[in-house]
Short mmCIF file of C-alpha atoms and ligand atoms in Angstrom, two decimals:
data_model
loop_
_atom_site.label_atom_id
_atom_site.label_comp_id
_atom_site.label_asym_id
_atom_site.label_seq_id
_atom_site.Cartn_x
_atom_site.Cartn_y
_atom_site.Cartn_z
CA MET A 1 82.40 122.03 93.49
CA LYS A 2 82.74 119.72 91.62
CA GLU A 3 85.83 118.02 90.35
CA LEU A 4 86.53 115.34 87.43
CA ILE A 5 89.08 113.01 89.18
CA ALA A 6 88.86 110.03 86.71
CA GLN A 7 86.55 108.74 84.14
CA GLY A 8 86.10 104.84 84.36
CA ALA A 9 85.09 102.27 81.41
CA GLU A 10 81.45 102.74 82.97
CA SER A 11 81.33 105.34 85.03
CA VAL A 12 82.50 108.89 85.91
CA ILE A 13 84.02 109.84 89.35
CA TYR A 14 83.81 113.30 91.39
CA ARG A 15 84.90 114.89 93.88
CA ILE A 16 82.88 117.34 95.77
CA GLU A 17 83.21 118.79 98.85
CA ARG A 18 80.54 119.31 101.31
CA TRP A 19 80.25 119.94 105.09
CA ASN A 20 84.07 121.32 104.85
CA GLN A 21 84.44 117.69 103.69
CA TYR A 22 85.32 115.51 100.48
CA PHE A 23 82.97 113.17 98.98
CA VAL A 24 82.93 110.88 95.60
CA LEU A 25 80.17 110.89 93.89
CA LYS A 26 80.06 108.04 91.25
CA TRP A 27 77.81 108.54 87.88
CA ARG A 28 77.51 105.46 85.69
CA GLN A 29 77.05 107.03 82.66
CA SER A 30 74.79 106.00 79.66
CA LYS A 31 76.33 103.67 77.09
CA PRO A 32 75.05 105.08 73.55
CA TYR A 33 75.24 101.61 71.87
CA LEU A 34 73.10 99.46 74.63
CA PHE A 35 69.18 99.31 73.93
CA LYS A 36 67.45 102.48 76.31
CA ASP A 37 65.42 100.13 78.71
CA ILE A 38 69.27 97.64 78.65
CA ASP A 39 71.14 100.68 79.45
CA SER A 40 68.90 101.70 82.82
CA HIS A 41 68.00 98.55 83.65
CA LEU A 42 72.43 97.34 84.04
CA ARG A 43 73.06 101.25 85.28
CA LYS A 44 70.61 100.58 88.28
CA THR A 45 71.57 97.16 88.90
CA ARG A 46 75.37 98.02 89.47
CA THR A 47 74.59 101.11 91.70
CA SER A 48 72.12 99.51 93.88
CA ARG A 49 74.81 96.85 94.03
CA GLU A 50 77.90 98.46 93.87
CA CYS A 51 75.98 100.35 97.20
CA LYS A 52 74.97 97.43 99.50
CA MET A 53 78.22 95.88 98.47
CA LEU A 54 80.11 98.37 99.74
CA SER A 55 78.93 98.18 103.14
CA VAL A 56 78.65 93.86 102.52
CA ALA A 57 82.33 94.40 102.39
CA ARG A 58 82.89 96.61 105.27
CA THR A 59 80.45 94.63 107.48
CA LEU A 60 83.53 91.52 107.00
CA GLY A 61 86.03 94.06 107.67
CA VAL A 62 87.23 94.78 104.19
CA ARG A 63 88.03 98.09 103.91
CA THR A 64 85.83 100.32 101.67
CA PRO A 65 84.23 103.93 102.02
CA ALA A 66 81.25 104.41 103.26
CA VAL A 67 78.64 105.12 101.41
CA TYR A 68 76.03 108.35 102.69
CA ALA A 69 73.33 108.70 99.07
CA VAL A 70 72.89 106.91 96.77
CA ASP A 71 69.82 107.74 94.11
CA LEU A 72 68.47 104.85 91.66
CA ASP A 73 67.34 107.42 88.93
CA ASP A 74 69.71 109.51 88.59
CA PHE A 75 72.79 106.39 88.94
CA THR A 76 74.88 108.08 91.64
CA ILE A 77 76.68 106.61 94.70
CA LEU A 78 77.74 109.01 96.97
CA MET A 79 80.37 107.48 99.38
CA ASP A 80 83.57 108.85 101.24
CA TYR A 81 86.37 109.83 99.22
CA ILE A 82 90.13 107.70 100.02
CA GLU A 83 92.83 109.68 99.51
CA GLY A 84 95.43 108.24 97.93
CA VAL A 85 96.85 106.54 94.81
CA GLN A 86 95.50 103.68 92.91
CA PHE A 87 97.93 100.54 93.62
CA LYS A 88 98.04 100.36 89.91
CA GLN A 89 100.29 103.12 89.24
CA LEU A 90 101.78 102.60 93.11
CA VAL A 91 103.42 99.00 91.81
CA SER A 92 106.61 100.49 89.89
CA THR A 93 107.49 102.79 92.68
CA LEU A 94 107.70 100.50 95.80
CA THR A 95 110.44 98.16 97.00
CA GLU A 96 109.75 94.70 96.47
CA ASN A 97 108.99 93.88 100.41
CA GLN A 98 106.62 96.91 100.52
CA LEU A 99 104.61 95.50 97.02
CA LYS A 100 104.79 91.97 98.55
CA GLY A 101 103.28 93.59 101.67
CA PHE A 102 99.95 94.46 100.44
CA CYS A 103 99.92 91.99 97.62
CA LEU A 104 99.83 90.19 100.79
CA GLU A 105 96.80 92.53 102.20
CA PHE A 106 95.05 92.26 98.74
CA GLY A 107 94.85 89.06 99.46
CA ARG A 108 94.00 88.72 102.82
CA SER A 109 91.24 91.04 102.05
CA ILE A 110 89.61 88.62 99.47
CA ALA A 111 89.99 86.37 101.74
CA LEU A 112 87.33 88.01 103.72
CA LEU A 113 85.10 88.37 101.28
CA HIS A 114 85.19 84.85 100.36
CA LYS A 115 84.49 83.42 103.51
CA GLY A 116 81.24 85.48 103.63
CA ASP A 117 80.82 83.86 100.20
CA VAL A 118 80.75 87.56 98.38
CA VAL A 119 82.61 87.68 95.11
CA HIS A 120 84.85 91.15 94.53
CA GLY A 121 83.65 90.60 90.65
CA ASP A 122 86.42 93.17 89.21
CA PRO A 123 89.31 92.82 91.45
CA THR A 124 92.28 94.55 90.03
CA THR A 125 95.10 96.70 90.90
CA SER A 126 93.23 99.45 89.49
CA ASN A 127 90.29 99.43 92.10
CA LEU A 128 93.04 99.03 94.71
CA ILE A 129 93.98 102.29 96.41
CA ILE A 130 96.31 102.91 98.80
CA ASP A 131 96.23 105.61 101.22
CA SER A 132 98.88 108.12 102.84
CA GLU A 133 98.99 105.62 105.80
CA SER A 134 99.45 102.72 103.76
CA ARG A 135 96.60 101.79 104.55
CA LEU A 136 94.45 99.38 101.17
CA TRP A 137 91.06 100.21 100.19
CA LEU A 138 88.71 97.79 97.55
CA ILE A 139 86.13 100.16 95.77
CA ASP A 140 84.13 99.62 92.85
CA PHE A 141 81.76 96.65 93.66
CA GLY A 142 79.31 96.79 91.03
CA LEU A 143 79.99 93.09 89.69
CA SER A 144 79.80 91.95 93.51
CA GLU A 145 77.66 89.11 93.87
CA MET A 146 76.86 87.56 97.85
CA ASN A 147 75.78 83.52 98.49
CA ALA A 148 79.10 83.00 96.00
CA THR A 149 79.92 79.64 95.42
CA ILE A 150 83.70 78.05 95.32
CA GLU A 151 83.25 78.53 91.14
CA MET A 152 82.80 82.05 91.68
CA LYS A 153 85.29 82.44 93.64
CA GLY A 154 87.80 80.53 91.60
CA VAL A 155 86.92 83.18 88.84
CA ASP A 156 87.59 85.90 91.07
CA LEU A 157 90.89 84.50 91.87
CA HIS A 158 91.49 83.60 87.83
CA LEU A 159 90.49 87.19 87.52
CA ILE A 160 93.51 88.81 89.78
CA HIS A 161 95.42 86.47 88.48
CA ARG A 162 95.06 87.57 84.70
CA ALA A 163 95.48 90.83 85.71
CA LEU A 164 98.35 90.78 87.11
CA GLU A 165 99.97 89.31 84.16
CA THR A 166 98.27 91.75 81.79
CA THR A 167 98.66 94.68 83.66
CA HIS A 168 102.02 93.78 86.05
CA TRP A 169 103.46 90.82 83.90
CA ASP A 170 107.52 91.86 84.49
CA LEU A 171 106.71 91.52 88.47
CA GLN A 172 103.40 88.95 88.27
CA GLU A 173 105.15 85.60 90.04
CA SER A 174 106.14 87.84 93.05
CA MET A 175 102.68 89.43 93.41
CA LEU A 176 100.40 86.28 92.67
CA GLU A 177 102.77 84.81 95.13
CA ALA A 178 102.12 86.97 97.63
CA THR A 179 98.10 88.00 97.42
CA ILE A 180 97.73 83.43 97.16
CA ARG A 181 99.92 83.53 100.61
CA GLY A 182 97.61 86.05 102.07
CA TYR A 183 94.69 84.69 101.09
CA SER A 184 95.42 80.71 101.38
CA ASP A 185 96.86 81.73 105.29
CA SER A 186 93.26 83.44 106.35
CA LEU A 187 91.30 81.29 104.83
CA GLY A 188 92.63 78.40 105.78
CA LYS A 189 92.21 74.98 104.34
CA ASP A 190 89.57 75.98 102.36
CA ALA A 191 91.43 77.92 100.13
CA MET A 192 93.17 74.77 98.82
CA ASP A 193 89.64 73.85 96.77
CA ILE A 194 89.21 77.20 95.54
CA LEU A 195 92.81 77.20 94.49
CA SER A 196 92.30 74.53 92.58
CA ARG A 197 89.33 75.35 90.98
CA MET A 198 91.42 78.37 90.06
CA GLU A 199 94.05 76.10 87.94
CA GLU A 200 91.29 74.15 86.99
CA ILE A 201 89.33 77.31 85.17
CA ARG A 202 92.68 78.62 83.54
CA GLU A 203 92.98 75.44 81.85
CA ARG A 204 89.90 75.29 80.44
CA GLY A 205 90.47 78.88 79.22
CA ARG A 206 93.78 77.37 77.25
CA TYR A 207 91.80 75.41 74.94
CA HIS A 208 88.72 78.04 74.02
N1 LIG B 1 85.59 106.91 96.97
C1 LIG B 1 86.49 107.07 96.01
N2 LIG B 1 87.65 108.03 96.46
C2 LIG B 1 88.54 107.79 95.88
N3 LIG B 1 88.95 107.57 95.16
C3 LIG B 1 87.63 106.73 93.59
C4 LIG B 1 87.01 106.33 94.69
N4 LIG B 1 85.71 105.78 94.18
C5 LIG B 1 86.56 105.59 92.70
N5 LIG B 1 87.73 106.42 92.23
C6 LIG B 1 88.87 106.61 91.53
O1 LIG B 1 88.25 106.36 90.42
C7 LIG B 1 89.00 105.18 89.92
C8 LIG B 1 87.21 105.04 89.27
O2 LIG B 1 86.72 104.81 89.61
P1 LIG B 1 85.66 102.76 89.96
O3 LIG B 1 86.78 101.66 89.90
O4 LIG B 1 84.93 103.09 90.73
O5 LIG B 1 84.90 103.39 88.26
P2 LIG B 1 84.82 102.36 87.15
O6 LIG B 1 83.87 102.77 85.86
O7 LIG B 1 83.99 100.89 87.70
O8 LIG B 1 86.19 101.95 86.90
P3 LIG B 1 86.75 101.09 85.63
O9 LIG B 1 85.34 100.38 84.79
O10 LIG B 1 87.69 101.34 85.04
O11 LIG B 1 86.80 99.72 86.41
C9 LIG B 1 89.18 104.81 90.47
O12 LIG B 1 90.01 103.36 90.21
C10 LIG B 1 90.16 105.59 91.50
O13 LIG B 1 91.17 106.14 91.45
MG1 LIG B 2 87.28 100.26 88.49
#
């Protein structure tokens, strides 16, 4: 049985049952406005990148769904189904302390990636799942990269900042504060350079 659970910007997410267990099948669909070659190249690169980076991130200590199979001709990945709710949808239902707790954890997870010179590439609150035991999972690694520089890490933080101000504008200040606190506490002194790079990137954006 194949059940559609989400239709993202670039992919379709199905939940399937196999061996008495649920899995997610993520299928990157074609974008009709792209040239055929570019389209399949992008779908292939992102599929293989996501598959690899989900594992790299887990090695670094971040909770990500385990991958069971990948098909680069079909542009699909079979991975663990994480039973839970998108953090984005949960935000408005939480107490201030719960919200801070999850943001701290979000910041710590991003710090674990950055410590390993990995950036997520799309660190928004819809790419976080909170499960029934209140654990936070990171998903959607199609834009993730290894060998990340300070600039790339600064961009990752800038994307978090922007996601919070556009999606959760009324709570953005406390969410950002807690996320940055979790990030800095885990990363230690290296966080300074990356945070000032984030500010710099933000300033650059203002004048363009
Ligand atoms: N392993 C998973 N377990 C449970 N739900 C999942 C899983 N993977 C994806 N989802 C759900 O499907 C949604 C879309 O998945 P994902 O972010 O990976 O795709 P996407 O096409 O890159 O999305 P977008 O472009 O909207 O960011 C997620 O926000 C989440 O709600
Ligand atoms: Mg997503």
